Amino acid sequence: MGEPLSARRRTTDGYSLGERQWSVLIDKDNRFRLYVRQQGWETADSLTRPKPGHWYLIGVVVRDAQAELWVNGKRTGQIKLTQPLPQTKAPLTFGGVDDNGRIWQNFFGALDEVRLHDKPLDAEKMAATYTPVTSTHKVPKPPKPFTLWTGPPIPDNVELIPFAG
């Protein structure tokens, strides 16, 4: 998986803007994970493994001393902040990265709603934002792979005969 899920305001040294802050992903182990840049990347994990077609409420709360990951109305992880998150010109993006006009690391799924608040919600309000959703999306099956080459196996580069000149 490892694709952005909910929101990100993150660019890395390899990105064109050279700014780095935070992101929420469905990571390689199929768990929701919050990444926050401090001296290096710090993470807050969730034990929740999302199932295709099901809805999840993902929240990120940044307070003075910590950043929190919320899944379905419950705080599932937190990161102690050793420095404040910088204010930058990096765009806030949902479902992918806007790398100075190049859109990549796209999320394959559906985003239903986004809410931004000008101050952190307390734990009671965060818990109250969650209403369970029992309806599911029908997820189409991926297309069957098809063969592009039907000839003999292509040789490895160690099997190729070098030509002089």
CSV table of N, CA and C in Angstrom, one decimal:
chain,number,residue,atom,x,y,z
A,1,MET,N,0.9,-1.2,0.0
A,1,MET,CA,0.0,0.0,0.0
A,1,MET,C,0.9,1.2,0.0
A,2,GLY,N,1.2,1.8,1.2
A,2,GLY,CA,2.2,2.9,1.2
A,2,GLY,C,1.7,4.1,0.5
A,3,GLU,N,0.5,4.3,0.2
A,3,GLU,CA,0.0,5.5,-0.5
A,3,GLU,C,-0.7,6.4,0.4
A,4,PRO,N,-0.7,7.7,0.1
A,4,PRO,CA,-1.3,8.7,1.0
A,4,PRO,C,-2.8,8.3,1.2
A,5,LEU,N,-3.3,8.5,2.4
A,5,LEU,CA,-4.7,8.2,2.6
A,5,LEU,C,-5.5,9.5,2.7
A,6,SER,N,-5.2,10.3,3.7
A,6,SER,CA,-6.1,11.3,4.0
A,6,SER,C,-5.6,12.7,3.6
A,7,ALA,N,-4.5,13.0,4.2
A,7,ALA,CA,-4.0,14.4,3.9
A,7,ALA,C,-2.5,14.4,4.1
A,8,ARG,N,-1.9,15.3,3.5
A,8,ARG,CA,-0.5,15.4,3.7
A,8,ARG,C,-0.1,16.9,3.4
A,9,ARG,N,0.9,17.3,4.2
A,9,ARG,CA,1.5,18.6,3.9
A,9,ARG,C,3.0,18.2,4.0
A,10,ARG,N,3.5,17.6,3.0
A,10,ARG,CA,4.8,17.1,3.1
A,10,ARG,C,5.5,17.2,1.8
A,11,THR,N,6.7,17.6,1.8
A,11,THR,CA,7.6,17.5,0.7
A,11,THR,C,9.0,17.2,1.3
A,12,THR,N,9.8,16.4,0.6
A,12,THR,CA,11.0,16.0,1.1
A,12,THR,C,12.2,16.7,0.4
A,13,ASP,N,13.4,16.4,0.8
A,13,ASP,CA,14.5,17.1,0.2
A,13,ASP,C,14.5,16.8,-1.3
A,14,GLY,N,14.0,15.6,-1.7
A,14,GLY,CA,14.0,15.3,-3.1
A,14,GLY,C,12.8,16.0,-3.9
A,15,TYR,N,11.9,16.5,-3.2
A,15,TYR,CA,10.8,17.2,-3.8
A,15,TYR,C,11.2,18.6,-4.2
A,16,SER,N,10.5,19.2,-5.1
A,16,SER,CA,11.0,20.5,-5.7
A,16,SER,C,11.0,21.6,-4.7
A,17,LEU,N,10.1,21.6,-3.7
A,17,LEU,CA,10.0,22.7,-2.7
A,17,LEU,C,11.0,22.6,-1.6
A,18,GLY,N,11.5,21.4,-1.3
A,18,GLY,CA,12.5,21.2,-0.3
A,18,GLY,C,12.0,21.4,1.1
A,19,GLU,N,10.7,21.2,1.3
A,19,GLU,CA,10.1,21.3,2.7
A,19,GLU,C,9.5,20.0,3.1
A,20,ARG,N,9.5,19.8,4.4
A,20,ARG,CA,9.1,18.5,5.0
A,20,ARG,C,8.3,18.7,6.3
A,21,GLN,N,7.1,18.1,6.4
A,21,GLN,CA,6.3,18.4,7.6
A,21,GLN,C,5.6,17.1,8.1
A,22,TRP,N,4.5,16.6,7.5
A,22,TRP,CA,3.8,15.5,8.0
A,22,TRP,C,3.0,14.8,6.9
A,23,SER,N,2.5,13.6,7.1
A,23,SER,CA,1.6,12.9,6.2
A,23,SER,C,0.9,11.8,6.9
A,24,VAL,N,-0.2,11.3,6.4
A,24,VAL,CA,-0.9,10.1,6.8
A,24,VAL,C,-0.9,9.2,5.7
A,25,LEU,N,-0.5,7.9,6.0
A,25,LEU,CA,-0.5,6.9,4.9
A,25,LEU,C,-1.2,5.6,5.3
A,26,ILE,N,-1.6,4.8,4.3
A,26,ILE,CA,-1.7,3.4,4.6
A,26,ILE,C,-0.4,2.9,4.2
A,27,ASP,N,0.4,2.4,5.2
A,27,ASP,CA,1.8,2.1,5.0
A,27,ASP,C,1.9,0.6,4.4
A,28,LYS,N,3.1,0.2,4.2
A,28,LYS,CA,3.4,-1.1,3.6
A,28,LYS,C,2.9,-2.2,4.4
A,29,ASP,N,2.7,-2.1,5.7
A,29,ASP,CA,2.1,-3.2,6.5
A,29,ASP,C,0.6,-3.1,6.6
A,30,ASN,N,0.0,-2.3,5.7
A,30,ASN,CA,-1.4,-2.1,5.6
A,30,ASN,C,-2.0,-1.5,6.9
A,31,ARG,N,-1.4,-0.6,7.5
A,31,ARG,CA,-1.8,0.1,8.7
A,31,ARG,C,-1.8,1.6,8.5
A,32,PHE,N,-2.7,2.3,9.1
A,32,PHE,CA,-2.7,3.7,9.1
A,32,PHE,C,-1.5,4.2,9.9
A,33,ARG,N,-0.8,5.2,9.3
A,33,ARG,CA,0.4,5.7,10.0
A,33,ARG,C,0.5,7.2,9.8
A,34,LEU,N,0.8,7.9,10.9
A,34,LEU,CA,1.1,9.3,10.8
A,34,LEU,C,2.6,9.5,10.9
A,35,TYR,N,3.1,10.3,9.9
A,35,TYR,CA,4.6,10.6,9.9
A,35,TYR,C,4.7,12.1,10.2
A,36,VAL,N,5.5,12.5,11.1
A,36,VAL,CA,5.8,13.9,11.4
A,36,VAL,C,7.3,14.1,11.4
A,37,ARG,N,7.7,15.1,10.7
A,37,ARG,CA,9.1,15.5,10.6
A,37,ARG,C,9.6,16.3,11.9
A,38,GLN,N,10.5,15.7,12.6
A,38,GLN,CA,11.2,16.4,13.7
A,38,GLN,C,12.6,16.5,13.4
A,39,GLN,N,13.5,15.9,14.1
A,39,GLN,CA,14.9,15.8,13.7
A,39,GLN,C,15.1,14.8,12.6
A,40,GLY,N,14.2,13.8,12.6
A,40,GLY,CA,14.0,12.8,11.5
A,40,GLY,C,12.5,12.5,11.5
A,41,TRP,N,12.1,11.4,10.8
A,41,TRP,CA,10.7,11.1,10.7
A,41,TRP,C,10.4,10.4,12.0
A,42,GLU,N,9.3,10.8,12.7
A,42,GLU,CA,8.7,10.2,13.8
A,42,GLU,C,7.4,9.6,13.4
A,43,THR,N,6.9,8.5,13.9
A,43,THR,CA,5.6,7.9,13.5
A,43,THR,C,4.7,7.6,14.6
A,44,ALA,N,3.4,7.6,14.3
A,44,ALA,CA,2.4,7.2,15.2
A,44,ALA,C,1.6,6.1,14.4
A,45,ASP,N,1.4,5.0,15.0
A,45,ASP,CA,0.8,3.8,14.3
A,45,ASP,C,-0.6,3.6,14.8
A,46,SER,N,-1.4,2.9,14.0
A,46,SER,CA,-2.7,2.4,14.3
A,46,SER,C,-2.7,0.9,14.1
A,47,LEU,N,-3.3,0.1,14.9
A,47,LEU,CA,-3.4,-1.3,14.7
A,47,LEU,C,-4.5,-1.6,13.6
A,48,THR,N,-5.3,-0.6,13.3
A,48,THR,CA,-6.4,-0.8,12.3
A,48,THR,C,-5.8,-1.1,10.9
A,49,ARG,N,-6.3,-2.2,10.3
A,49,ARG,CA,-5.9,-2.6,8.9
A,49,ARG,C,-7.1,-2.3,8.1
A,50,PRO,N,-7.1,-1.3,7.2
A,50,PRO,CA,-8.3,-1.0,6.5
A,50,PRO,C,-8.6,-2.1,5.5
A,51,LYS,N,-9.9,-2.3,5.3
A,51,LYS,CA,-10.5,-3.3,4.4
A,51,LYS,C,-11.0,-2.5,3.2
A,52,PRO,N,-10.7,-3.0,2.0
A,52,PRO,CA,-11.3,-2.3,0.8
A,52,PRO,C,-12.8,-2.2,0.8
A,53,GLY,N,-13.3,-1.0,0.5
A,53,GLY,CA,-14.7,-0.7,0.4
A,53,GLY,C,-15.3,-0.2,1.7
A,54,HIS,N,-14.6,-0.2,2.8
A,54,HIS,CA,-15.1,0.3,4.1
A,54,HIS,C,-14.6,1.7,4.3
A,55,TRP,N,-15.5,2.4,5.1
A,55,TRP,CA,-15.2,3.8,5.4
A,55,TRP,C,-14.4,3.9,6.8
A,56,TYR,N,-13.5,4.8,6.8
A,56,TYR,CA,-12.7,5.1,8.0
A,56,TYR,C,-12.6,6.6,8.2
A,57,LEU,N,-12.7,7.0,9.5
A,57,LEU,CA,-12.5,8.4,9.8
A,57,LEU,C,-11.1,8.6,10.3
A,58,ILE,N,-10.3,9.3,9.6
A,58,ILE,CA,-8.9,9.5,10.0
A,58,ILE,C,-8.8,11.0,10.4
A,59,GLY,N,-8.2,11.2,11.6
A,59,GLY,CA,-7.9,12.5,12.1
A,59,GLY,C,-6.5,12.7,12.5
A,60,VAL,N,-6.0,13.9,12.3
A,60,VAL,CA,-4.7,14.4,12.8
A,60,VAL,C,-4.9,15.6,13.7
A,61,VAL,N,-4.4,15.6,14.9
A,61,VAL,CA,-4.5,16.7,15.8
A,61,VAL,C,-3.0,17.1,16.1
A,62,VAL,N,-2.7,18.3,15.9
A,62,VAL,CA,-1.4,18.8,16.3
A,62,VAL,C,-1.6,19.8,17.5
A,63,ARG,N,-1.0,19.5,18.6
A,63,ARG,CA,-1.0,20.3,19.8
A,63,ARG,C,0.4,20.9,20.0
A,64,ASP,N,0.6,21.7,21.0
A,64,ASP,CA,1.9,22.3,21.3
A,64,ASP,C,3.0,21.2,21.5
A,65,ALA,N,2.7,20.2,22.2
A,65,ALA,CA,3.7,19.2,22.6
A,65,ALA,C,3.6,17.9,21.9
A,66,GLN,N,2.5,17.6,21.1
A,66,GLN,CA,2.4,16.3,20.5
A,66,GLN,C,1.5,16.4,19.2
A,67,ALA,N,1.7,15.4,18.4
A,67,ALA,CA,0.8,15.2,17.2
A,67,ALA,C,0.1,13.9,17.4
A,68,GLU,N,-1.2,13.8,17.1
A,68,GLU,CA,-2.0,12.6,17.4
A,68,GLU,C,-2.6,12.0,16.1
A,69,LEU,N,-2.7,10.7,16.0
A,69,LEU,CA,-3.4,10.0,15.0
A,69,LEU,C,-4.7,9.5,15.6
A,70,TRP,N,-5.8,9.8,14.9
A,70,TRP,CA,-7.1,9.3,15.3
A,70,TRP,C,-7.7,8.4,14.2
A,71,VAL,N,-8.2,7.3,14.6
A,71,VAL,CA,-8.9,6.4,13.7
A,71,VAL,C,-10.3,6.0,14.3
A,72,ASN,N,-11.3,6.4,13.5
A,72,ASN,CA,-12.7,6.0,14.0
A,72,ASN,C,-13.0,6.5,15.4
A,73,GLY,N,-12.6,7.8,15.7
A,73,GLY,CA,-13.0,8.4,16.9
A,73,GLY,C,-12.1,8.0,18.1
A,74,LYS,N,-11.0,7.3,17.9
A,74,LYS,CA,-10.1,6.9,19.0
A,74,LYS,C,-8.7,7.3,18.6
A,75,ARG,N,-8.0,7.8,19.6
A,75,ARG,CA,-6.6,8.2,19.5
A,75,ARG,C,-5.8,6.9,19.4
A,76,THR,N,-5.1,6.6,18.3
A,76,THR,CA,-4.4,5.3,18.2
A,76,THR,C,-2.9,5.5,18.3
A,77,GLY,N,-2.4,6.7,18.3
A,77,GLY,CA,-1.0,6.9,18.4
A,77,GLY,C,-0.7,8.4,18.6
A,78,GLN,N,0.5,8.7,19.1
A,78,GLN,CA,0.9,10.1,19.3
A,78,GLN,C,2.4,10.2,19.2
A,79,ILE,N,2.8,11.4,18.8
A,79,ILE,CA,4.2,11.7,18.7
A,79,ILE,C,4.5,12.9,19.5
A,80,LYS,N,5.6,12.8,20.3
A,80,LYS,CA,6.0,13.9,21.1
A,80,LYS,C,6.7,14.9,20.2
A,81,LEU,N,6.3,16.1,20.2
A,81,LEU,CA,7.0,17.1,19.4
A,81,LEU,C,8.1,17.8,20.1
A,82,THR,N,9.3,17.7,19.5
A,82,THR,CA,10.5,18.4,20.1
A,82,THR,C,10.7,19.8,19.5
A,83,GLN,N,10.0,20.1,18.5
A,83,GLN,CA,10.0,21.4,17.8
A,83,GLN,C,8.7,21.6,17.1
A,84,PRO,N,8.3,22.8,17.0
A,84,PRO,CA,7.0,23.1,16.3
A,84,PRO,C,7.1,22.7,14.8
A,85,LEU,N,5.9,22.4,14.2
A,85,LEU,CA,5.9,22.2,12.8
A,85,LEU,C,6.0,23.6,12.1
A,86,PRO,N,6.8,23.7,11.1
A,86,PRO,CA,7.0,25.0,10.5
A,86,PRO,C,5.8,25.4,9.6
A,87,GLN,N,5.6,26.7,9.5
A,87,GLN,CA,4.7,27.2,8.5
A,87,GLN,C,5.4,27.4,7.2
A,88,THR,N,4.9,26.8,6.2
A,88,THR,CA,5.6,26.8,4.9
A,88,THR,C,4.6,27.1,3.8
A,89,LYS,N,5.1,27.2,2.6
A,89,LYS,CA,4.2,27.5,1.4
A,89,LYS,C,3.9,26.2,0.7
A,90,ALA,N,4.3,25.0,1.3
A,90,ALA,CA,3.9,23.7,0.7
A,90,ALA,C,2.4,23.6,0.8
A,91,PRO,N,1.7,23.1,-0.3
A,91,PRO,CA,0.3,23.0,-0.3
A,91,PRO,C,-0.2,21.8,0.5
A,92,LEU,N,-1.4,22.0,1.1
A,92,LEU,CA,-2.0,20.9,1.8
A,92,LEU,C,-2.7,20.1,0.7
A,93,THR,N,-2.4,18.8,0.6
A,93,THR,CA,-3.0,18.0,-0.5
A,93,THR,C,-3.7,16.8,0.1
A,94,PHE,N,-4.7,16.3,-0.6
A,94,PHE,CA,-5.4,15.1,-0.2
A,94,PHE,C,-5.4,14.1,-1.2
A,95,GLY,N,-5.0,12.9,-0.9
A,95,GLY,CA,-5.0,11.8,-1.9
A,95,GLY,C,-3.8,11.8,-2.8
A,96,GLY,N,-2.7,12.5,-2.5
A,96,GLY,CA,-1.5,12.5,-3.3
A,96,GLY,C,-0.6,13.7,-3.0
A,97,VAL,N,0.5,13.8,-3.7
A,97,VAL,CA,1.5,14.8,-3.4
A,97,VAL,C,1.4,15.7,-4.6
A,98,ASP,N,1.4,17.0,-4.4
A,98,ASP,CA,1.5,18.1,-5.4
A,98,ASP,C,2.9,18.6,-5.3
A,99,ASP,N,3.8,18.0,-6.2
A,99,ASP,CA,5.2,18.4,-6.2
A,99,ASP,C,5.4,19.5,-7.2
A,100,ASN,N,5.0,20.7,-6.8
A,100,ASN,CA,5.2,21.8,-7.7
A,100,ASN,C,4.5,21.6,-9.1
A,101,GLY,N,3.3,21.1,-9.0
A,101,GLY,CA,2.5,20.8,-10.2
A,101,GLY,C,2.6,19.4,-10.7
A,102,ARG,N,3.5,18.6,-10.2
A,102,ARG,CA,3.6,17.2,-10.6
A,102,ARG,C,2.8,16.4,-9.5
A,103,ILE,N,1.7,15.8,-9.9
A,103,ILE,CA,0.9,15.0,-8.9
A,103,ILE,C,1.3,13.6,-8.9
A,104,TRP,N,1.7,13.0,-7.8
A,104,TRP,CA,2.1,11.6,-7.7
A,104,TRP,C,1.8,11.1,-6.3
A,105,GLN,N,2.2,9.8,-6.1
A,105,GLN,CA,1.8,9.0,-4.9
A,105,GLN,C,0.3,9.1,-4.6
A,106,ASN,N,-0.4,8.8,-5.7
A,106,ASN,CA,-1.9,8.9,-5.6
A,106,ASN,C,-2.5,7.8,-4.8
A,107,PHE,N,-3.6,8.2,-4.0
A,107,PHE,CA,-4.4,7.3,-3.3
A,107,PHE,C,-5.4,6.6,-4.1
A,108,PHE,N,-5.5,5.3,-4.1
A,108,PHE,CA,-6.5,4.6,-4.9
A,108,PHE,C,-7.6,4.3,-3.9
A,109,GLY,N,-8.7,5.1,-4.0
A,109,GLY,CA,-9.8,5.0,-3.0
A,109,GLY,C,-10.7,6.2,-3.1
A,110,ALA,N,-11.6,6.3,-2.1
A,110,ALA,CA,-12.5,7.4,-2.1
A,110,ALA,C,-12.3,8.3,-0.9
A,111,LEU,N,-12.3,9.6,-1.0
A,111,LEU,CA,-12.3,10.5,0.1
A,111,LEU,C,-13.7,11.2,0.1
A,112,ASP,N,-14.4,11.1,1.2
A,112,ASP,CA,-15.7,11.6,1.3
A,112,ASP,C,-15.8,13.1,1.8
A,113,GLU,N,-15.0,13.4,2.8
A,113,GLU,CA,-15.2,14.7,3.4
A,113,GLU,C,-13.9,15.1,4.0
A,114,VAL,N,-13.6,16.4,4.0
A,114,VAL,CA,-12.4,16.9,4.7
A,114,VAL,C,-12.9,18.1,5.6
A,115,ARG,N,-12.4,18.1,6.8
A,115,ARG,CA,-12.7,19.2,7.7
A,115,ARG,C,-11.3,19.8,8.2
A,116,LEU,N,-11.2,21.0,8.2
A,116,LEU,CA,-10.0,21.7,8.8
A,116,LEU,C,-10.5,22.6,9.9
A,117,HIS,N,-9.8,22.6,11.0
A,117,HIS,CA,-10.2,23.5,12.1
A,117,HIS,C,-9.0,24.4,12.5
A,118,ASP,N,-9.3,25.6,12.9
A,118,ASP,CA,-8.2,26.6,13.2
A,118,ASP,C,-7.6,26.3,14.5
A,119,LYS,N,-8.1,25.4,15.3
A,119,LYS,CA,-7.4,25.1,16.6
A,119,LYS,C,-7.7,23.6,16.9
A,120,PRO,N,-6.8,22.9,17.7
A,120,PRO,CA,-7.0,21.5,17.9
A,120,PRO,C,-8.3,21.2,18.7
A,121,LEU,N,-9.0,20.1,18.3
A,121,LEU,CA,-10.1,19.7,19.0
A,121,LEU,C,-9.7,18.8,20.2
A,122,ASP,N,-10.4,18.9,21.3
A,122,ASP,CA,-10.0,18.1,22.5
A,122,ASP,C,-10.5,16.7,22.2
A,123,ALA,N,-10.1,15.8,23.1
A,123,ALA,CA,-10.4,14.3,22.9
A,123,ALA,C,-11.9,14.0,22.8
A,124,GLU,N,-12.7,14.7,23.6
A,124,GLU,CA,-14.1,14.5,23.6
A,124,GLU,C,-14.7,14.9,22.3
A,125,LYS,N,-14.3,16.0,21.7
A,125,LYS,CA,-14.8,16.4,20.4
A,125,LYS,C,-14.3,15.5,19.3
A,126,MET,N,-13.1,15.1,19.4
A,126,MET,CA,-12.6,14.2,18.4
A,126,MET,C,-13.4,12.9,18.4
A,127,ALA,N,-13.6,12.3,19.6
A,127,ALA,CA,-14.4,11.1,19.7
A,127,ALA,C,-15.8,11.3,19.2
A,128,ALA,N,-16.4,12.5,19.4
A,128,ALA,CA,-17.8,12.7,19.0
A,128,ALA,C,-17.9,12.9,17.5
A,129,THR,N,-16.8,13.2,16.8
A,129,THR,CA,-16.9,13.4,15.3
A,129,THR,C,-17.2,12.0,14.6
A,130,TYR,N,-17.0,10.9,15.2
A,130,TYR,CA,-17.1,9.6,14.6
A,130,TYR,C,-18.5,9.1,14.7
A,131,THR,N,-19.1,8.8,13.6
A,131,THR,CA,-20.3,8.0,13.5
A,131,THR,C,-20.1,6.8,12.6
A,132,PRO,N,-20.3,5.6,13.1
A,132,PRO,CA,-20.0,4.4,12.3
A,132,PRO,C,-20.8,4.4,11.0
A,133,VAL,N,-20.2,3.9,10.0
A,133,VAL,CA,-20.8,3.8,8.7
A,133,VAL,C,-20.8,2.3,8.3
A,134,THR,N,-22.0,1.7,8.1
A,134,THR,CA,-22.0,0.3,7.8
A,134,THR,C,-22.1,0.0,6.3
A,135,SER,N,-22.4,1.0,5.5
A,135,SER,CA,-22.5,0.8,4.1
A,135,SER,C,-21.1,0.7,3.6
A,136,THR,N,-20.9,0.0,2.5
A,136,THR,CA,-19.6,-0.2,1.9
A,136,THR,C,-19.7,0.1,0.4
A,137,HIS,N,-18.5,0.4,-0.2
A,137,HIS,CA,-18.4,0.6,-1.6
A,137,HIS,C,-18.1,-0.8,-2.2
A,138,LYS,N,-18.7,-1.0,-3.4
A,138,LYS,CA,-18.3,-2.2,-4.2
A,138,LYS,C,-17.0,-1.8,-4.9
A,139,VAL,N,-15.9,-2.6,-4.6
A,139,VAL,CA,-14.6,-2.3,-5.2
A,139,VAL,C,-14.5,-3.2,-6.4
A,140,PRO,N,-14.2,-2.6,-7.6
A,140,PRO,CA,-14.1,-3.4,-8.8
A,140,PRO,C,-12.8,-4.3,-8.7
A,141,LYS,N,-12.9,-5.4,-9.3
A,141,LYS,CA,-11.7,-6.3,-9.4
A,141,LYS,C,-10.7,-5.7,-10.4
A,142,PRO,N,-9.4,-5.8,-10.1
A,142,PRO,CA,-8.5,-5.3,-11.1
A,142,PRO,C,-8.5,-6.1,-12.3
A,143,PRO,N,-8.1,-5.5,-13.5
A,143,PRO,CA,-8.2,-6.3,-14.7
A,143,PRO,C,-7.2,-7.4,-14.7
A,144,LYS,N,-7.5,-8.5,-15.5
A,144,LYS,CA,-6.6,-9.6,-15.6
A,144,LYS,C,-5.3,-9.2,-16.3
A,145,PRO,N,-4.1,-9.6,-15.9
A,145,PRO,CA,-2.9,-9.3,-16.6
A,145,PRO,C,-2.9,-9.9,-18.0
A,146,PHE,N,-2.2,-9.3,-18.9
A,146,PHE,CA,-2.2,-9.9,-20.2
A,146,PHE,C,-0.7,-9.9,-20.7
A,147,THR,N,-0.4,-10.8,-21.5
A,147,THR,CA,1.0,-11.0,-22.0
A,147,THR,C,1.3,-10.1,-23.1
A,148,LEU,N,2.5,-9.5,-23.1
A,148,LEU,CA,2.9,-8.6,-24.1
A,148,LEU,C,3.9,-9.3,-25.0
A,149,TRP,N,4.6,-10.3,-24.5
A,149,TRP,CA,5.7,-11.0,-25.3
A,149,TRP,C,5.4,-12.5,-25.2
A,150,THR,N,5.4,-13.1,-26.4
A,150,THR,CA,5.1,-14.6,-26.4
A,150,THR,C,6.3,-15.3,-27.0
A,151,GLY,N,7.4,-14.6,-27.3
A,151,GLY,CA,8.6,-15.3,-27.9
A,151,GLY,C,9.4,-15.9,-26.8
A,152,PRO,N,10.6,-16.4,-27.1
A,152,PRO,CA,11.5,-17.0,-26.1
A,152,PRO,C,11.9,-16.0,-25.1
A,153,PRO,N,12.4,-16.5,-23.9
A,153,PRO,CA,12.8,-15.5,-22.8
A,153,PRO,C,13.8,-14.6,-23.3
A,154,ILE,N,13.7,-13.3,-22.9
A,154,ILE,CA,14.7,-12.3,-23.2
A,154,ILE,C,16.0,-12.6,-22.4
A,155,PRO,N,17.1,-12.6,-23.1
A,155,PRO,CA,18.4,-12.9,-22.3
A,155,PRO,C,18.7,-11.8,-21.3
A,156,ASP,N,19.4,-12.3,-20.2
A,156,ASP,CA,19.9,-11.3,-19.2
A,156,ASP,C,21.1,-10.6,-19.9
A,157,ASN,N,21.5,-9.5,-19.3
A,157,ASN,CA,22.6,-8.8,-19.9
A,157,ASN,C,23.9,-9.6,-19.8
A,158,VAL,N,24.1,-10.5,-18.9
A,158,VAL,CA,25.3,-11.4,-18.8
A,158,VAL,C,25.3,-12.4,-20.0
A,159,GLU,N,24.2,-12.6,-20.6
A,159,GLU,CA,24.1,-13.6,-21.7
A,159,GLU,C,24.3,-13.0,-23.0
A,160,LEU,N,24.3,-11.6,-23.1
A,160,LEU,CA,24.4,-10.9,-24.4
A,160,LEU,C,25.8,-11.0,-24.9
A,161,ILE,N,26.0,-11.1,-26.2
A,161,ILE,CA,27.3,-11.1,-26.8
A,161,ILE,C,27.7,-9.7,-27.1
A,162,PRO,N,28.9,-9.3,-26.6
A,162,PRO,CA,29.4,-7.9,-26.9
A,162,PRO,C,29.9,-7.8,-28.3
A,163,PHE,N,29.7,-6.7,-28.9
A,163,PHE,CA,30.2,-6.5,-30.3
A,163,PHE,C,31.3,-5.4,-30.2
A,164,ALA,N,32.3,-5.6,-30.9
A,164,ALA,CA,33.4,-4.6,-30.9
A,164,ALA,C,33.0,-3.5,-31.8
A,165,GLY,N,33.4,-2.3,-31.5
A,165,GLY,CA,33.2,-1.1,-32.3
A,165,GLY,C,32.0,-0.4,-32.0
